[in-house]
PDB file of C-alpha atoms in Angstrom:
ATOM      1  CA  MET A 239      98.604 111.701  30.012  1.00 48.00           C
ATOM      2  CA  SER A 240      98.745 108.382  28.243  1.00 48.00           C
ATOM      3  CA  GLY A 241     102.255 107.822  29.678  1.00 47.00           C
ATOM      4  CA  ILE A 242     100.884 108.157  33.168  1.00 49.00           C
ATOM      5  CA  ARG A 243      98.110 105.640  32.486  1.00 46.00           C
ATOM      6  CA  GLU A 244     100.572 103.153  31.071  1.00 47.00           C
ATOM      7  CA  GLY A 245     102.707 103.375  34.208  1.00 46.00           C
ATOM      8  CA  PHE A 246      99.716 102.542  36.423  1.00 48.00           C
ATOM      9  CA  SER A 247      97.983 100.025  34.174  1.00 48.00           C
ATOM     10  CA  GLY A 248      99.027  97.066  36.371  1.00 50.00           C
ATOM     11  CA  PHE A 249      97.125  98.346  39.381  1.00 53.00           C
ATOM     12  CA  GLY A 250      93.678  98.624  37.942  1.00 54.00           C
ATOM     13  CA  GLY A 251      93.507  95.440  35.949  1.00 54.00           C
ATOM     14  CA  ASP A 252      94.692  92.322  37.743  1.00 57.00           C
ATOM     15  CA  THR A 253      93.935  92.094  41.485  1.00 59.00           C
ATOM     16  CA  LYS A 254      94.070  88.293  41.722  1.00 68.00           C
ATOM     17  CA  PRO A 255      97.655  88.075  43.122  1.00 71.00           C
ATOM     18  CA  PHE A 256      96.749  90.687  45.732  1.00 72.00           C
ATOM     19  CA  SER A 257      93.593  88.877  46.880  1.00 76.00           C
ATOM     20  CA  ASP A 258      95.499  85.557  47.026  1.00 77.00           C
ATOM     21  CA  SER A 259      98.127  87.081  49.282  1.00 78.00           C
ATOM     22  CA  VAL A 260      95.402  88.593  51.500  1.00 77.00           C
ATOM     23  CA  ARG A 261      93.742  85.181  51.782  1.00 79.00           C
ATOM     24  CA  MET A 262      97.068  83.564  52.660  1.00 82.00           C
ATOM     25  CA  TYR A 263      97.705  86.214  55.296  1.00 81.00           C
ATOM     26  CA  GLU A 264      94.216  85.772  56.748  1.00 81.00           C
ATOM     27  CA  GLU A 265      94.723  81.994  56.844  1.00 81.00           C
ATOM     28  CA  GLN A 266      98.035  82.427  58.648  1.00 84.00           C
ATOM     29  CA  GLU A 267      96.401  84.782  61.132  1.00 82.00           C
ATOM     30  CA  ARG A 268      93.574  82.292  61.705  1.00 78.00           C
ATOM     31  CA  VAL A 269      96.028  79.431  62.286  1.00 78.00           C
ATOM     32  CA  THR A 270      98.069  81.586  64.682  1.00 81.00           C
ATOM     33  CA  PHE A 271      94.907  82.596  66.517  1.00 77.00           C
ATOM     34  CA  LEU A 272      93.798  78.957  66.821  1.00 73.00           C
ATOM     35  CA  LYS A 273      97.220  77.947  68.175  1.00 76.00           C
ATOM     36  CA  LYS A 274      97.102  80.750  70.739  1.00 75.00           C
ATOM     37  CA  SER A 275      93.523  79.833  71.642  1.00 71.00           C
ATOM     38  CA  ARG A 276      94.468  76.189  72.159  1.00 72.00           C
ATOM     39  CA  LYS A 277      97.427  77.250  74.259  1.00 74.00           C
ATOM     40  CA  ARG A 278      95.212  79.515  76.383  1.00 73.00           C
ATOM     41  CA  MET A 279      92.616  76.772  76.798  1.00 69.00           C
ATOM     42  CA  ALA A 280      95.334  74.334  77.884  1.00 67.00           C
ATOM     43  CA  ILE A 281      96.634  76.837  80.441  1.00 74.00           C
ATOM     44  CA  ILE A 282      93.116  77.459  81.733  1.00 71.00           C
ATOM     45  CA  ALA A 283      92.413  73.725  81.971  1.00 65.00           C
ATOM     46  CA  ILE A 284      95.671  73.008  83.812  1.00 74.00           C
ATOM     47  CA  SER A 285      95.108  75.972  86.141  1.00 70.00           C
ATOM     48  CA  SER A 286      91.580  74.769  86.865  1.00 64.00           C
ATOM     49  CA  VAL A 287      92.812  71.280  87.689  1.00 65.00           C
ATOM     50  CA  VAL A 288      95.497  72.705  89.981  1.00 67.00           C
ATOM     51  CA  LEU A 289      92.907  74.942  91.661  1.00 67.00           C
ATOM     52  CA  VAL A 290      90.572  71.999  92.261  1.00 63.00           C
ATOM     53  CA  VAL A 291      93.432  69.927  93.687  1.00 64.00           C
ATOM     54  CA  VAL A 292      94.453  72.775  96.020  1.00 67.00           C
ATOM     55  CA  VAL A 293      90.872  73.308  97.203  1.00 65.00           C
ATOM     56  CA  VAL A 294      90.338  69.595  97.806  1.00 64.00           C
ATOM     57  CA  ALA A 295      93.671  69.318  99.643  1.00 67.00           C
ATOM     58  CA  THR A 296      92.750  72.325 101.796  1.00 69.00           C
ATOM     59  CA  VAL A 297      89.343  70.897 102.673  1.00 69.00           C
ATOM     60  CA  VAL A 298      90.817  67.480 103.492  1.00 68.00           C
ATOM     61  CA  GLY A 299      93.565  69.083 105.570  1.00 69.00           C
ATOM     62  CA  ALA A 300      91.054  71.232 107.436  1.00 67.00           C
ATOM     63  CA  CYS A 301      88.812  68.252 108.130  1.00 67.00           C
ATOM     64  CA  LEU A 302      91.707  66.170 109.397  1.00 67.00           C
ATOM     65  CA  SER A 303      92.973  69.065 111.484  1.00 65.00           C
ATOM     66  CA  ARG A 304      89.525  69.778 112.891  1.00 61.00           C
ATOM     67  CA  GLY A 305      89.222  66.142 113.898  1.00 57.00           C
ATOM     68  CA  ASN A 306      92.538  66.366 115.761  1.00 56.00           C
ATOM     69  CA  ASP A 307      91.580  69.652 117.463  1.00 53.00           C
ATOM     70  CA  ARG A 308      88.474  68.115 119.000  1.00 51.00           C
ATOM     71  CA  GLY A 309      90.433  65.426 120.762  1.00 51.00           C
ATOM     72  CA  GLU A 310      91.484  65.959 124.345  1.00 47.00           C
ATOM     73  CA  ASP A 311      95.078  64.925 123.683  1.00 47.00           C
ATOM     74  CA  SER A 312      96.970  68.032 122.616  1.00 47.00           C
ATOM     75  CA  SER A 313     100.668  68.040 121.826  1.00 46.00           C
ATOM     76  CA  GLN A 314     101.132  71.478 123.338  1.00 54.00           C
ATOM     77  CA  SER A 315      99.101  72.754 126.253  1.00 61.00           C
ATOM     78  CA  PHE A 316      99.461  75.976 128.163  1.00 62.00           C
ATOM     79  CA  GLN A 317      98.773  76.305 131.830  1.00 74.00           C
ATOM     80  CA  THR A 318      97.864  79.974 131.975  1.00 81.00           C
ATOM     81  CA  PRO A 319      95.858  82.154 129.624  1.00 80.00           C
ATOM     82  CA  GLN A 320      98.801  84.562 129.361  1.00 83.00           C
ATOM     83  CA  GLU A 321     101.038  81.766 128.022  1.00 84.00           C
ATOM     84  CA  SER A 322      98.384  80.872 125.476  1.00 82.00           C
ATOM     85  CA  ILE A 323      97.916  84.479 124.440  1.00 83.00           C
ATOM     86  CA  ARG A 324     101.660  85.025 124.141  1.00 85.00           C
ATOM     87  CA  ALA A 325     102.000  81.898 121.953  1.00 83.00           C
ATOM     88  CA  VAL A 326      99.098  82.920 119.698  1.00 81.00           C
ATOM     89  CA  CYS A 327     100.299  86.521 119.411  1.00 83.00           C
ATOM     90  CA  GLN A 328     103.823  85.520 118.375  1.00 85.00           C
ATOM     91  CA  ALA A 329     102.430  84.736 114.922  1.00 83.00           C
ATOM     92  CA  THR A 330     101.118  88.281 114.422  1.00 83.00           C
ATOM     93  CA  LEU A 331     102.796  91.392 113.053  1.00 88.00           C
ATOM     94  CA  TYR A 332     102.375  93.240 116.345  1.00 86.00           C
ATOM     95  CA  PRO A 333     102.677  90.699 119.156  1.00 85.00           C
ATOM     96  CA  GLN A 334     102.702  93.300 121.961  1.00 89.00           C
ATOM     97  CA  SER A 335      99.500  94.968 120.746  1.00 87.00           C
ATOM     98  CA  CYS A 336      97.909  91.559 120.260  1.00 85.00           C
ATOM     99  CA  PHE A 337      98.883  90.446 123.760  1.00 86.00           C
ATOM    100  CA  TYR A 338      97.555  93.640 125.341  1.00 87.00           C
ATOM    101  CA  ALA A 339      94.235  93.515 123.448  1.00 86.00           C
ATOM    102  CA  LEU A 340      93.590  89.820 124.086  1.00 85.00           C
ATOM    103  CA  ASN A 341      94.798  89.852 127.677  1.00 85.00           C
ATOM    104  CA  SER A 342      92.564  92.772 128.575  1.00 86.00           C
ATOM    105  CA  SER A 343      89.557  91.241 126.803  1.00 84.00           C
ATOM    106  CA  ILE A 344      89.722  87.881 128.608  1.00 83.00           C
ATOM    107  CA  ALA A 345      90.102  89.396 132.065  1.00 77.00           C
ATOM    108  CA  GLY A 346      88.643  87.007 134.575  1.00 77.00           C
ATOM    109  CA  ARG A 347      88.266  84.114 132.122  1.00 80.00           C
ATOM    110  CA  SER A 348      90.634  81.181 131.895  1.00 80.00           C
ATOM    111  CA  ILE A 349      90.985  80.594 128.160  1.00 80.00           C
ATOM    112  CA  THR A 350      93.900  78.466 126.958  1.00 77.00           C
ATOM    113  CA  ASN A 351      92.389  76.872 123.843  1.00 79.00           C
ATOM    114  CA  PRO A 352      93.815  78.487 120.658  1.00 77.00           C
ATOM    115  CA  VAL A 353      90.449  78.252 118.875  1.00 81.00           C
ATOM    116  CA  GLU A 354      88.740  80.120 121.710  1.00 83.00           C
ATOM    117  CA  LEU A 355      91.532  82.710 121.658  1.00 82.00           C
ATOM    118  CA  PHE A 356      90.990  83.096 117.920  1.00 82.00           C
ATOM    119  CA  ILE A 357      87.295  83.760 118.508  1.00 85.00           C
ATOM    120  CA  VAL A 358      88.185  86.296 121.209  1.00 85.00           C
ATOM    121  CA  SER A 359      90.559  88.022 118.786  1.00 85.00           C
ATOM    122  CA  LEU A 360      87.755  88.243 116.223  1.00 86.00           C
ATOM    123  CA  GLU A 361      85.496  89.715 118.887  1.00 87.00           C
ATOM    124  CA  VAL A 362      88.173  92.297 119.779  1.00 87.00           C
ATOM    125  CA  ALA A 363      88.419  93.293 116.123  1.00 88.00           C
ATOM    126  CA  MET A 364      84.613  93.421 115.914  1.00 88.00           C
ATOM    127  CA  ASN A 365      84.431  95.759 118.919  1.00 88.00           C
ATOM    128  CA  ASP A 366      87.033  98.049 117.349  1.00 88.00           C
ATOM    129  CA  PHE A 367      85.062  98.207 114.097  1.00 89.00           C
ATOM    130  CA  LEU A 368      81.811  98.815 115.972  1.00 91.00           C
ATOM    131  CA  ARG A 369      83.444 101.794 117.713  1.00 89.00           C
ATOM    132  CA  ILE A 370      84.272 103.446 114.382  1.00 88.00           C
ATOM    133  CA  VAL A 371      81.334 102.335 112.235  1.00 89.00           C
ATOM    134  CA  ASP A 372      79.718 105.813 112.373  1.00 89.00           C
ATOM    135  CA  LEU A 373      82.954 107.773 112.004  1.00 88.00           C
ATOM    136  CA  PRO A 374      82.807 108.224 108.193  1.00 88.00           C
ATOM    137  CA  THR A 375      79.193 109.374 108.411  1.00 87.00           C
ATOM    138  CA  ASN A 376      80.051 111.867 111.156  1.00 87.00           C
ATOM    139  CA  LEU A 377      83.036 113.175 109.195  1.00 85.00           C
ATOM    140  CA  SER A 378      81.044 113.615 105.983  1.00 83.00           C
ATOM    141  CA  VAL A 379      78.513 115.980 107.617  1.00 84.00           C
ATOM    142  CA  GLY A 380      80.626 119.092 107.000  1.00 78.00           C
ATOM    143  CA  VAL A 381      82.147 117.961 103.693  1.00 77.00           C
ATOM    144  CA  ASN A 382      81.257 119.865 100.543  1.00 77.00           C
ATOM    145  CA  GLY A 383      83.497 118.097  98.021  1.00 76.00           C
ATOM    146  CA  THR A 384      81.977 115.166  96.201  1.00 81.00           C
ATOM    147  CA  LEU A 385      85.291 113.295  95.941  1.00 83.00           C
ATOM    148  CA  LEU A 386      85.871 113.335  99.690  1.00 82.00           C
ATOM    149  CA  SER A 387      82.228 112.559 100.349  1.00 83.00           C
ATOM    150  CA  THR A 388      82.442 109.561  97.997  1.00 86.00           C
ATOM    151  CA  ALA A 389      85.648 108.369  99.657  1.00 87.00           C
ATOM    152  CA  LEU A 390      84.013 108.552 103.091  1.00 86.00           C
ATOM    153  CA  GLY A 391      81.009 106.649 101.742  1.00 86.00           C
ATOM    154  CA  ASP A 392      83.349 103.957 100.430  1.00 88.00           C
ATOM    155  CA  CYS A 393      85.043 103.844 103.814  1.00 88.00           C
ATOM    156  CA  GLN A 394      81.663 103.369 105.477  1.00 89.00           C
ATOM    157  CA  LEU A 395      80.873 100.459 103.152  1.00 90.00           C
ATOM    158  CA  LEU A 396      84.263  98.834 103.787  1.00 90.00           C
ATOM    159  CA  ILE A 397      83.802  99.065 107.536  1.00 90.00           C
ATOM    160  CA  GLN A 398      80.350  97.522 107.248  1.00 91.00           C
ATOM    161  CA  ASP A 399      81.732  94.751 104.998  1.00 90.00           C
ATOM    162  CA  SER A 400      84.445  94.097 107.570  1.00 90.00           C
ATOM    163  CA  ILE A 401      81.833  93.785 110.314  1.00 91.00           C
ATOM    164  CA  ASP A 402      79.815  91.372 108.184  1.00 91.00           C
ATOM    165  CA  ASN A 403      82.915  89.283 107.406  1.00 90.00           C
ATOM    166  CA  LEU A 404      83.936  89.213 111.060  1.00 89.00           C
ATOM    167  CA  ASN A 405      80.431  88.059 112.025  1.00 90.00           C
ATOM    168  CA  ALA A 406      80.658  85.272 109.450  1.00 89.00           C
ATOM    169  CA  SER A 407      84.123  84.289 110.711  1.00 89.00           C
ATOM    170  CA  ILE A 408      82.956  84.216 114.320  1.00 88.00           C
ATOM    171  CA  SER A 409      79.968  82.060 113.379  1.00 89.00           C
ATOM    172  CA  ALA A 410      82.158  79.671 111.377  1.00 87.00           C
ATOM    173  CA  ALA A 411      84.749  79.403 114.149  1.00 84.00           C
ATOM    174  CA  GLN A 412      82.119  78.616 116.777  1.00 84.00           C
ATOM    175  CA  THR A 413      80.802  75.595 114.878  1.00 78.00           C
TER     176      THR A 413
END
């Protein structure tokens, strides 16, 4: 037994070299953490500055553009509403569907202004959402599963949020 104790006598007595190495390791970890923190803060600061510059540039661009839109002199004017609708709808994913929806919704009106066509397109989308706003509620009447019922409830909320956002967009576009 004494031979075993002699073999392990270095572990129980002097722990100073071990604690020094732990302190050195902790100090290195702290320095590494501070370097990473500074790097993260620099990235956040630069990203914030870039974000502010982009927002300011967007606002300035929108204000300048809005000032040009109010003027009577337009670089491109369309003589018929169908030409205007076709030009606006070319920028969409489904130009034929866009043309059909807008053309049928302005029947009898002579709208050639792109801003007015944009408002009409928002109104078309609003009418489509208003047609289906009660659909998730009607579908959930016979549903027993909680997962499907929850999904339909989420769908109802998303439709209502879409209606609210479209209302806000229409109000903003009309000013």
